[in-house]
Short mmCIF file of C-alpha atoms in Angstrom, two decimals:
data_model
loop_
_atom_site.label_atom_id
_atom_site.label_comp_id
_atom_site.label_asym_id
_atom_site.label_seq_id
_atom_site.Cartn_x
_atom_site.Cartn_y
_atom_site.Cartn_z
CA MET A 8 67.04 5.10 -99.50
CA ALA A 9 66.92 8.15 -102.58
CA LEU A 10 70.24 9.96 -99.61
CA LEU A 11 72.41 6.74 -99.67
CA GLN A 12 72.24 6.35 -103.98
CA GLY A 13 75.22 8.92 -103.19
CA TYR A 14 77.15 6.50 -100.97
CA PRO A 15 77.72 3.43 -103.25
CA LYS A 16 80.38 2.39 -100.94
CA ALA A 17 78.61 1.64 -98.43
CA ARG A 18 76.06 -0.56 -99.71
CA ASP A 19 78.89 -2.95 -101.27
CA ARG A 20 79.07 -6.18 -100.19
CA THR A 21 82.60 -7.03 -101.60
CA GLY A 22 85.35 -7.12 -99.23
CA ARG A 23 82.71 -7.65 -95.99
CA MET A 24 82.30 -10.21 -93.26
CA LYS A 25 78.42 -11.45 -91.89
CA GLY A 26 78.70 -11.11 -87.70
CA HIS A 27 78.06 -15.04 -87.57
CA GLU A 28 82.13 -15.90 -89.69
CA ARG A 29 84.51 -17.81 -87.76
CA GLU A 30 87.09 -14.41 -88.77
CA VAL A 31 85.09 -12.22 -87.54
CA ARG A 32 84.56 -13.50 -83.91
CA PRO A 33 87.61 -12.42 -82.85
CA SER A 34 87.84 -9.56 -83.64
CA ARG A 35 83.69 -9.29 -82.44
CA SER A 36 84.66 -10.69 -78.85
CA ALA A 37 87.80 -8.51 -79.00
CA TYR A 38 85.20 -5.10 -80.24
CA PHE A 39 82.69 -6.18 -77.06
CA LYS A 40 85.40 -7.10 -74.06
CA ALA A 41 86.25 -3.32 -74.59
CA ALA A 42 83.01 -1.85 -75.13
CA GLY A 43 82.00 -3.35 -71.78
CA LEU A 44 84.73 -2.71 -69.97
CA ASN A 45 84.96 1.13 -70.99
CA PHE A 46 80.67 1.31 -70.51
CA PHE A 47 81.22 -0.08 -66.53
CA LEU A 48 84.23 2.89 -66.64
CA LEU A 49 82.69 5.17 -67.90
CA GLN A 50 79.77 4.50 -65.46
CA ILE A 51 80.64 4.38 -62.20
CA LEU A 52 83.16 7.74 -63.29
CA PHE A 53 80.05 9.57 -63.59
CA LEU A 54 78.21 8.10 -61.30
CA GLY A 55 81.12 9.60 -58.45
CA LEU A 56 81.35 12.37 -60.05
CA PHE A 57 77.17 12.69 -59.87
CA CYS A 58 77.46 11.23 -56.12
CA TYR A 59 80.44 13.93 -55.40
CA ILE A 60 78.57 17.06 -57.25
CA PHE A 61 75.16 16.17 -55.11
CA GLY A 62 77.06 15.57 -52.20
CA SER A 63 78.72 18.77 -52.20
CA ILE A 64 74.97 21.33 -51.08
CA PHE A 65 73.25 18.12 -50.14
CA GLN A 66 71.37 19.53 -47.16
CA GLN A 67 72.44 23.29 -47.59
CA GLY A 68 69.03 24.68 -45.08
CA GLY A 69 71.01 21.35 -41.96
CA HIS A 70 74.36 24.42 -42.60
CA THR A 71 73.28 27.50 -42.85
CA HIS A 72 73.94 27.76 -38.43
CA ASN A 73 77.24 27.32 -40.34
CA PHE A 74 77.23 30.86 -41.20
CA ASN A 75 78.25 33.59 -38.50
CA ILE A 76 76.08 36.78 -37.15
CA ALA A 77 77.21 39.26 -34.78
CA PHE A 78 75.14 41.41 -31.95
CA VAL A 79 76.42 44.22 -31.06
CA ASP A 80 73.85 46.50 -28.85
CA TYR A 81 74.40 49.73 -28.80
CA ASP A 82 70.97 50.94 -26.67
CA GLY A 83 70.66 48.31 -23.67
CA GLY A 84 67.54 48.58 -23.59
CA VAL A 85 64.17 46.43 -24.50
CA ILE A 86 65.29 46.14 -27.94
CA GLY A 87 67.61 44.50 -27.58
CA THR A 88 65.35 41.90 -25.24
CA SER A 89 63.11 41.63 -28.00
CA VAL A 90 66.18 40.38 -30.73
CA ARG A 91 67.66 38.25 -28.15
CA ASN A 92 64.22 36.77 -27.24
CA ALA A 93 63.59 36.56 -30.85
CA TYR A 94 66.09 34.19 -31.48
CA ALA A 95 66.01 32.35 -29.41
CA GLU A 96 62.71 31.05 -30.92
CA LEU A 97 64.04 31.05 -34.08
CA LYS A 98 67.34 29.06 -33.13
CA ALA A 99 67.91 26.07 -35.22
CA ASP A 100 70.34 24.18 -37.89
CA THR A 101 68.77 26.44 -40.57
CA PHE A 102 68.30 29.37 -38.65
CA PRO A 103 72.34 31.51 -39.47
CA SER A 104 74.09 32.37 -35.56
CA LEU A 105 73.81 34.76 -33.79
CA GLN A 106 76.97 36.27 -32.03
CA GLU A 107 77.09 38.27 -29.35
CA HIS A 108 79.98 41.38 -28.50
CA PRO A 109 79.74 43.82 -26.48
CA ALA A 110 80.43 47.03 -28.17
CA SER A 111 83.50 47.90 -25.02
CA ASP A 112 84.18 45.19 -28.59
CA TYR A 113 83.49 47.22 -31.61
CA PRO A 114 82.77 50.84 -29.76
CA THR A 115 82.23 52.39 -33.44
CA ILE A 116 79.82 50.78 -36.17
CA ASP A 117 82.69 51.23 -38.47
CA GLN A 118 84.69 48.75 -36.63
CA ILE A 119 81.61 46.25 -37.18
CA ARG A 120 82.23 46.87 -40.59
CA LYS A 121 85.53 45.58 -41.11
CA SER A 122 84.66 43.22 -39.17
CA VAL A 123 82.11 42.01 -41.94
CA CYS A 124 84.28 43.46 -44.98
CA LYS A 125 87.94 41.03 -42.99
CA THR A 126 84.91 38.15 -42.74
CA ASP A 127 85.00 37.31 -40.03
CA PHE A 128 81.14 37.35 -39.88
CA TRP A 129 79.03 36.93 -42.75
CA GLY A 130 77.30 39.58 -40.28
CA ALA A 131 76.25 42.21 -38.79
CA ILE A 132 73.66 42.98 -36.42
CA TYR A 133 73.31 46.20 -34.43
CA ILE A 134 71.33 48.60 -32.81
CA LEU A 135 72.07 52.06 -32.41
CA PRO A 136 72.19 53.54 -29.50
CA GLY A 137 69.04 55.16 -27.51
CA ALA A 138 66.84 53.47 -29.41
CA SER A 139 64.68 52.54 -27.54
CA GLN A 140 64.64 55.35 -24.90
CA ARG A 141 63.19 57.37 -28.26
CA LEU A 142 60.52 54.63 -28.97
CA GLU A 143 59.59 55.11 -25.87
CA SER A 144 58.88 58.39 -26.61
CA ALA A 145 57.26 57.89 -30.16
CA LEU A 146 54.94 56.07 -27.49
CA SER A 147 53.28 58.04 -25.77
CA GLY A 148 52.51 60.84 -27.62
CA SER A 149 54.88 62.78 -27.17
CA SER A 150 55.75 65.86 -30.50
CA SER A 151 58.14 63.13 -31.12
CA ALA A 152 55.51 60.81 -32.17
CA SER A 153 55.46 62.66 -35.61
CA THR A 154 59.14 62.61 -36.17
CA TYR A 155 60.09 59.13 -34.56
CA ASN A 156 62.91 57.26 -37.34
CA ARG A 157 62.03 53.52 -38.40
CA SER A 158 65.07 53.63 -39.47
CA ASP A 159 67.18 55.05 -37.02
CA VAL A 160 66.72 51.20 -34.22
CA LEU A 161 68.40 48.20 -36.07
CA ALA A 162 70.43 48.04 -38.56
CA TYR A 163 72.96 45.16 -40.52
CA ILE A 164 76.02 44.90 -42.17
CA TRP A 165 76.62 42.04 -45.15
CA ASN A 166 78.17 42.26 -47.92
CA GLU A 167 75.51 41.38 -51.79
CA ALA A 168 78.76 40.50 -53.08
CA ARG A 169 80.31 37.01 -51.37
CA TYR A 170 77.92 34.26 -52.78
CA PRO A 171 74.71 37.11 -54.06
CA THR A 172 72.33 34.27 -54.06
CA ILE A 173 73.52 33.43 -50.58
CA ALA A 174 73.82 35.28 -48.96
CA ASP A 175 70.47 36.92 -50.01
CA SER A 176 68.87 34.12 -48.95
CA SER A 177 70.09 32.58 -45.97
CA ILE A 178 72.28 36.59 -45.21
CA SER A 179 69.55 38.98 -45.31
CA ALA A 180 66.71 36.67 -45.39
CA ASN A 181 66.74 35.52 -41.87
CA ILE A 182 68.55 39.11 -40.58
CA GLN A 183 64.81 40.41 -41.63
CA THR A 184 63.53 37.19 -40.18
CA LEU A 185 64.98 37.28 -37.56
CA SER A 186 64.19 41.67 -36.84
CA SER A 187 59.96 40.98 -37.57
CA ALA A 188 60.14 37.84 -34.75
CA ALA A 189 61.93 40.66 -32.48
CA ARG A 190 58.68 42.98 -33.58
CA VAL A 191 56.37 40.93 -32.63
CA ALA A 192 58.95 39.41 -28.95
CA TYR A 193 58.82 43.84 -28.53
CA SER A 194 54.80 43.54 -28.16
CA ALA A 195 55.64 40.77 -25.36
CA VAL A 196 58.38 41.74 -23.00
CA ASN A 197 57.44 46.29 -23.12
CA GLY A 198 54.41 45.63 -20.99
CA THR A 199 55.32 49.13 -20.33
CA GLY A 200 55.43 50.08 -23.02
CA VAL A 201 51.28 49.23 -23.88
CA GLN A 202 51.24 51.43 -20.57
CA MET A 203 52.49 54.32 -22.00
CA LEU A 204 51.19 54.05 -25.37
CA ASN A 205 48.36 57.35 -26.27
CA THR A 206 45.75 55.40 -27.58
CA SER A 207 44.80 59.50 -28.82
CA ASP A 208 47.30 59.15 -30.86
CA HIS A 209 47.28 58.73 -34.51
CA ALA A 210 50.92 58.83 -34.50
CA SER A 211 51.55 56.77 -31.22
CA ILE A 212 49.75 53.86 -32.74
CA SER A 213 51.07 54.10 -36.23
CA VAL A 214 55.05 53.05 -34.55
CA PHE A 215 53.75 50.60 -31.86
CA ALA A 216 52.10 49.03 -34.41
CA ASN A 217 55.74 48.96 -36.63
CA PRO A 218 57.88 50.00 -34.00
CA TRP A 219 61.26 50.31 -37.16
CA GLN A 220 62.61 48.83 -39.79
CA ILE A 221 66.25 47.40 -40.58
CA SER A 222 68.09 48.86 -42.49
CA SER A 223 70.62 47.45 -44.25
CA ILE A 224 74.19 48.42 -45.27
CA ASN A 225 75.12 46.02 -48.46
CA LEU A 226 78.75 46.16 -48.47
CA GLN A 227 78.80 45.81 -52.22
CA PRO A 228 75.12 45.53 -53.53
CA THR A 229 74.77 42.56 -56.38
CA SER A 230 72.04 41.71 -58.13
CA GLN A 231 71.96 41.68 -61.79
CA GLY A 232 70.50 38.86 -63.05
CA SER A 233 74.26 37.83 -64.65
CA ARG A 234 75.56 36.96 -61.24
CA LEU A 235 73.74 33.52 -61.10
CA ILE A 236 76.60 32.04 -63.50
CA TYR A 237 80.01 33.77 -62.48
CA ASN A 238 80.65 30.74 -59.95
CA THR A 239 78.85 28.82 -62.59
CA LEU A 240 79.47 28.58 -66.45
CA VAL A 241 81.76 30.84 -66.46
CA ILE A 242 84.60 29.22 -65.21
CA ILE A 243 82.80 26.06 -67.21
CA LEU A 244 83.63 27.72 -70.21
CA ILE A 245 87.38 29.01 -69.60
CA LEU A 246 87.56 25.37 -68.73
CA ILE A 247 87.12 24.56 -71.84
CA GLN A 248 88.58 26.48 -73.87
CA GLU A 249 91.34 25.77 -72.72
CA PHE A 250 90.52 22.75 -73.53
CA PHE A 251 89.74 23.16 -76.92
CA TYR A 252 93.17 25.27 -78.13
CA LEU A 253 95.00 22.71 -76.18
CA GLY A 254 93.72 20.78 -78.25
CA THR A 255 94.37 22.43 -81.40
CA ILE A 256 98.10 23.90 -80.30
CA ASN A 257 98.80 19.31 -79.72
CA GLY A 258 97.31 18.62 -82.51
CA LEU A 259 99.36 21.65 -84.69
CA TYR A 260 102.48 20.37 -83.64
CA ALA A 261 101.86 16.59 -84.78
CA GLN A 262 100.96 17.84 -87.90
CA PHE A 263 103.48 19.96 -88.79
CA LYS A 264 106.22 16.97 -86.47
CA PHE A 265 107.45 19.91 -84.72
CA TYR A 266 108.65 17.19 -81.74
CA VAL A 267 110.95 15.97 -84.33
CA ARG A 268 112.61 19.13 -85.62
CA PHE A 269 112.92 21.64 -82.80
CA LEU A 270 114.26 21.21 -79.33
CA PRO A 271 111.99 21.06 -77.25
CA HIS A 272 113.57 24.50 -75.15
CA ARG A 273 112.20 25.91 -78.05
CA ILE A 274 108.82 24.09 -77.73
CA VAL A 275 108.41 24.58 -74.48
CA VAL A 276 109.65 29.01 -75.48
CA TYR A 277 106.71 28.82 -78.84
CA ARG A 278 104.47 26.91 -76.53
CA SER A 279 104.98 29.07 -73.28
CA ALA A 280 104.20 33.12 -76.10
CA ILE A 281 101.02 30.85 -77.43
CA SER A 282 99.63 29.55 -74.12
CA LEU A 283 99.89 32.92 -72.44
CA ALA A 284 99.07 34.87 -75.78
CA TYR A 285 95.55 32.72 -76.15
CA THR A 286 94.82 33.31 -72.18
CA LEU A 287 95.73 37.30 -72.37
CA CYS A 288 93.24 37.20 -75.57
CA GLY A 289 90.47 34.90 -74.03
CA SER A 290 90.45 36.35 -70.33
CA LEU A 291 89.72 39.98 -71.81
CA CYS A 292 87.18 38.34 -73.83
CA VAL A 293 85.27 37.31 -70.35
CA ALA A 294 85.70 40.11 -68.41
CA GLY A 295 84.73 42.33 -70.91
CA SER A 296 81.18 40.30 -71.19
CA ILE A 297 81.27 40.21 -67.35
CA TRP A 298 81.15 44.21 -67.88
CA ALA A 299 79.01 44.70 -71.05
CA PHE A 300 76.51 42.80 -69.10
CA LYS A 301 76.78 43.95 -65.69
CA ALA A 302 73.51 46.15 -65.33
CA GLY A 303 73.81 48.70 -63.22
CA TRP A 304 76.61 47.13 -60.81
CA GLU A 305 78.70 49.81 -59.26
CA VAL A 306 82.28 48.46 -60.55
CA ASN A 307 85.12 50.30 -61.82
CA GLY A 308 87.42 49.70 -64.37
CA ASN A 309 90.25 48.65 -61.77
CA GLN A 310 88.56 46.56 -60.61
CA PHE A 311 88.15 45.62 -64.93
CA VAL A 312 91.09 45.02 -65.00
CA LEU A 313 92.59 43.51 -62.11
CA THR A 314 89.51 40.98 -62.89
CA TRP A 315 91.66 40.68 -66.43
CA MET A 316 94.58 39.61 -64.46
CA ILE A 317 93.86 37.59 -62.54
CA LEU A 318 91.47 35.19 -65.40
CA TRP A 319 94.68 35.35 -66.99
CA LEU A 320 96.55 33.26 -64.20
CA PHE A 321 93.67 30.71 -64.14
CA ALA A 322 92.93 30.59 -67.67
CA HIS A 323 96.94 29.53 -68.02
CA VAL A 324 97.04 27.39 -65.04
CA ASN A 325 94.33 25.50 -65.94
CA PHE A 326 95.34 25.60 -69.70
CA GLN A 327 99.02 23.83 -68.37
CA TRP A 328 97.37 21.29 -66.09
CA LEU A 329 94.65 19.92 -68.89
CA ASP A 330 98.19 19.28 -71.22
CA VAL A 331 99.97 18.24 -67.32
CA PHE A 332 96.45 14.81 -67.90
CA SER A 333 97.14 15.72 -71.08
CA VAL A 334 100.28 14.25 -71.15
CA TRP A 335 101.11 11.84 -67.92
CA ALA A 336 98.06 10.53 -67.65
CA PRO A 337 97.67 6.78 -70.03
CA PRO A 338 95.47 7.93 -73.22
CA GLN A 339 92.01 5.73 -72.72
CA PHE A 340 92.42 8.00 -69.10
CA VAL A 341 92.88 11.27 -70.51
CA PRO A 342 89.40 12.35 -71.23
CA MET A 343 88.45 11.21 -67.20
CA ALA A 344 90.53 12.92 -66.16
CA LEU A 345 89.60 15.54 -67.64
CA ILE A 346 86.76 16.40 -66.93
CA THR A 347 86.68 14.89 -63.68
CA TRP A 348 89.42 18.24 -62.95
CA VAL A 349 86.16 20.12 -63.97
CA ILE A 350 83.44 19.13 -62.20
CA PHE A 351 85.95 19.51 -58.89
CA ASN A 352 86.68 23.49 -59.59
CA VAL A 353 83.35 23.99 -60.59
CA SER A 354 81.62 21.66 -57.44
CA SER A 355 84.93 24.03 -55.11
CA ILE A 356 82.51 27.26 -55.66
CA LEU A 357 78.76 26.49 -56.35
CA VAL A 358 78.49 27.10 -52.48
CA PRO A 359 80.04 28.54 -49.58
CA PHE A 360 82.52 25.74 -47.40
CA GLU A 361 79.96 26.13 -43.93
CA LEU A 362 76.51 24.80 -46.04
CA SER A 363 79.21 21.61 -47.80
CA PRO A 364 80.46 18.59 -45.57
CA GLY A 365 84.54 18.86 -43.84
CA PHE A 366 85.11 15.94 -47.03
CA TYR A 367 84.40 19.15 -49.23
CA ARG A 368 87.30 21.53 -47.77
CA TRP A 369 89.95 20.15 -49.95
CA ALA A 370 89.28 21.63 -52.68
CA TYR A 371 90.88 24.51 -51.53
CA ALA A 372 94.07 23.35 -53.76
CA MET A 373 91.38 23.69 -56.60
CA PRO A 374 92.17 26.79 -59.09
CA ALA A 375 88.45 27.47 -59.42
CA HIS A 376 88.36 28.14 -55.44
CA GLU A 377 90.86 30.27 -55.44
CA VAL A 378 90.31 32.23 -58.16
CA TYR A 379 86.12 33.39 -56.94
CA LEU A 380 87.55 33.94 -53.94
CA THR A 381 90.09 36.92 -54.79
CA LEU A 382 87.07 37.92 -57.56
CA ILE A 383 85.25 37.82 -54.99
CA ASP A 384 87.56 40.63 -53.72
CA ILE A 385 88.91 42.66 -56.46
CA TRP A 386 84.69 43.43 -56.47
CA SER A 387 83.58 44.28 -52.56
CA ALA A 388 86.97 46.75 -53.09
CA GLY A 389 89.18 44.28 -50.57
CA CYS A 390 86.30 42.47 -48.52
CA ASN A 391 86.87 39.37 -48.44
CA PRO A 392 90.31 39.03 -47.51
CA HIS A 393 91.88 35.98 -48.65
CA LEU A 394 94.87 36.86 -51.04
CA SER A 395 97.37 35.74 -48.45
CA TYR A 396 96.70 32.30 -49.29
CA THR A 397 94.44 32.34 -52.47
CA LEU A 398 97.61 33.57 -54.64
CA PRO A 399 99.47 31.34 -53.21
CA ILE A 400 97.48 28.56 -54.25
CA LEU A 401 97.05 29.69 -58.33
CA PHE A 402 100.79 31.00 -58.36
CA SER A 403 101.86 27.21 -57.03
CA LEU A 404 99.89 25.50 -59.11
CA GLU A 405 100.91 27.29 -62.37
CA VAL A 406 104.92 27.33 -61.39
CA VAL A 407 104.42 23.43 -60.93
CA GLY A 408 101.64 23.36 -64.13
CA PHE A 409 104.32 24.85 -65.50
CA LEU A 410 107.45 22.07 -64.65
CA LEU A 411 104.77 19.47 -65.11
CA SER A 412 104.20 20.20 -69.08
CA ALA A 413 107.87 20.81 -70.30
CA LEU A 414 108.67 17.74 -68.66
CA GLY A 415 105.18 16.89 -71.42
CA VAL A 416 107.27 18.16 -74.11
CA TYR A 417 110.15 16.49 -73.89
CA ARG A 418 108.55 13.67 -73.18
CA ARG A 419 106.87 13.46 -76.32
CA CYS A 420 110.36 14.81 -77.53
CA HIS A 421 111.80 11.12 -77.22
CA TYR A 422 108.86 9.29 -77.74
CA ALA A 423 108.44 11.64 -81.22
CA VAL A 424 111.53 10.86 -82.75
CA LEU A 425 111.36 7.12 -81.35
CA ALA A 426 108.03 6.70 -84.55
CA GLU A 427 110.48 8.24 -86.41
CA GLU A 428 113.01 6.26 -86.40
CA ALA A 429 110.71 2.94 -85.91
CA GLN A 430 109.61 4.43 -89.53
CA LYS A 431 112.31 5.36 -90.95
CA ALA A 432 113.96 1.79 -89.65
CA ALA A 433 111.04 0.28 -91.28
CA PHE A 434 111.09 1.51 -94.32
CA GLN A 435 114.06 1.12 -94.57
CA ASP A 436 113.88 -2.99 -93.71
CA ARG A 437 111.20 -3.15 -96.98
CA LEU A 438 113.46 -1.18 -98.86
CA ASN A 439 116.06 -3.57 -97.88
CA ALA A 440 113.53 -6.60 -98.62
CA ALA A 441 113.07 -5.79 -101.97
CA MET A 442 116.46 -5.53 -102.75
CA GLU A 443 117.73 -8.45 -101.63
CA PHE A 444 114.71 -10.12 -103.74
CA GLU A 445 115.45 -8.61 -106.68
CA ARG A 446 119.41 -9.26 -106.62
CA ARG A 447 117.86 -13.01 -105.02
CA HIS A 448 115.80 -12.69 -108.96
CA ASP A 449 119.15 -11.46 -111.00
CA GLU A 450 121.17 -13.46 -110.33
CA GLU A 451 118.81 -16.62 -110.88
CA MET A 452 117.64 -15.04 -114.36
CA ARG A 453 121.40 -14.50 -114.95
CA GLU A 454 122.61 -18.49 -114.48
CA ALA A 455 119.32 -19.62 -116.50
CA LEU A 456 119.87 -17.18 -119.34
CA GLU A 457 123.60 -16.44 -119.32
CA GLY A 458 124.64 -14.84 -122.66
CA SER A 459 120.13 -14.31 -123.70
CA GLN A 460 119.47 -11.22 -124.43
CA GLU A 461 116.53 -11.75 -122.24
CA MET A 462 118.30 -10.15 -119.98
CA ILE A 463 118.09 -7.43 -121.76
CA SER A 464 115.17 -7.03 -122.51
CA GLN A 465 114.06 -8.19 -118.90
CA ALA A 466 115.51 -5.74 -117.45
CA LYS A 467 114.24 -3.10 -119.55
CA GLU A 468 111.48 -4.40 -118.41
CA ARG A 469 111.75 -4.11 -115.11
CA GLU A 470 112.44 -0.86 -115.77
CA GLU A 471 109.15 0.30 -117.49
CA LEU A 472 107.15 -1.75 -115.05
CA GLY A 473 108.89 0.65 -112.04
CA GLU A 474 108.04 3.71 -114.03
CA VAL A 475 104.21 2.46 -114.28
CA ILE A 476 104.16 2.12 -110.57
CA GLU A 477 106.15 5.04 -109.34
CA LYS A 478 102.87 7.62 -111.52
CA GLN A 479 100.60 4.79 -110.72
CA ASP A 480 102.12 5.24 -106.53
CA THR A 481 101.70 9.73 -107.16
CA GLN A 482 98.01 8.56 -108.77
CA ALA A 483 96.17 7.00 -106.08
CA ARG A 484 98.29 9.85 -103.15
CA LYS A 485 96.78 12.50 -105.44
CA GLN A 486 93.02 10.74 -105.13
CA ARG A 487 93.85 9.93 -101.39
CA GLN A 488 94.84 13.80 -100.82
CA ARG A 489 91.51 14.80 -103.00
CA ARG A 490 89.65 12.59 -100.42
CA GLU A 491 90.35 13.49 -97.25
CA SER A 492 90.20 17.63 -97.80
CA ARG A 493 86.37 16.19 -98.25
CA ALA A 494 85.99 13.66 -95.65
CA CYS A 495 84.06 15.39 -92.99
CA ASN A 496 85.82 15.07 -89.74
CA MET A 497 85.27 11.87 -86.87
CA GLY A 498 85.94 14.81 -84.11
CA PRO A 499 88.49 13.87 -80.98
CA SER A 500 89.65 10.24 -80.62
CA PHE A 501 90.98 9.06 -77.30
CA ASP A 502 92.55 5.64 -76.83
CA LEU A 503 89.74 3.23 -74.99
CA VAL A 504 90.16 0.92 -72.13
CA GLY A 505 91.65 -3.06 -73.19
CA SER A 506 91.21 -1.81 -76.61
CA LYS A 507 94.65 -3.78 -78.42
CA THR A 508 96.80 -2.40 -81.69
CA ASN A 509 97.98 -5.20 -83.42
CA ASP A 510 100.34 -3.93 -85.97
CA SER A 511 100.63 -7.32 -87.12
CA SER A 512 96.40 -7.69 -88.81
#
């Protein structure tokens, strides 16, 4: 109770009414209707958003077969047969699809690497030439057993920068599982090899127990801990960063009456310059943070600059589209539009589209999806070449967002001038009404007290009263300003669906 002593006016019952009084009932009824309607709409909105984002990652395991893995057998021996038999056992919706190609399609290993780099496949497995013959020689107990290289048999190529956590679990881990299963299958199909095994040679026995170790060729190792949030929190924080500064800019324009004092095209220039500078600095901070915590990630200065530039474009695109929502959407639906925009963007990059139902591929239009694909291309030195559509989509969103945002400035200026004119007209109406009242009062007084000196004294009294009122108004205005400077900030406020403002009340 001691804390409440600092707010005596809050406990003052003067002028306050109880909830059951008749005068309060209309306002109370309108309040509960508006609160109930917004209760319903927000529950439906967030239920839909939760279902949408959960649906995008629902039963990922059952979509793993959409990952295509190329298989090229340069050996043509029993090891290739072992891999095929192992895949036949592992083949399922929860396992990547192995697509075998003849060696003539990829005469060199470098061509396989380029194919994976161009994202024709999520990965590729290949058997080195002569691998089966070298293995059989090692099993026979010849001198080659001691020099046998287990890593010169089977290898795979992949790009960890392409959705790192997904690539680790669904691509690399499953390929290694296939290699282990192929070793078991090799023991089953290579009866000749078992018969040729020199049981007196420890090196041969060791080779038979562990015939190969699959080699990994990772186009862009991406194992740092911060990789977990590149496609989640980084994107969310960029969106929030633009939203808060947009609110600040809009508030400042309204406070300093820019929409009334300046021509719209000048305001467009000012907003563009400020937003470009803000997003430039913000994207530099984001790129700098990624590089500061890269933890040995092999990326260079050129990739840093490209990362900065693409994040700048992404940030400015979102700044403009958030502004578009705030000016063109009905005020009561603005917060709903903003949170929906955030969820749609994040959902488009949580997992690759191969792991989501086909419906979610509409999110190619989302700027977050395009910028993430571009970032993968930058970080892996061109091994995600989708710039032919990612950059055009981003620039299209930039141009359309700029046009709608600029048109929104004209809309704001139009309604700001209308509001200013309405305010001046209302003030003029009050002034005219007061002057008319004063004129009638003077006429009545002249008729009643014509020739009397009392008119003079009353005129003086009115003049003195006017001075007193003006002085009191000045003092009240100063007190109000002092109160506002000490008042707490109520934060952003949005109109509610179903709420109506009665100007006459």
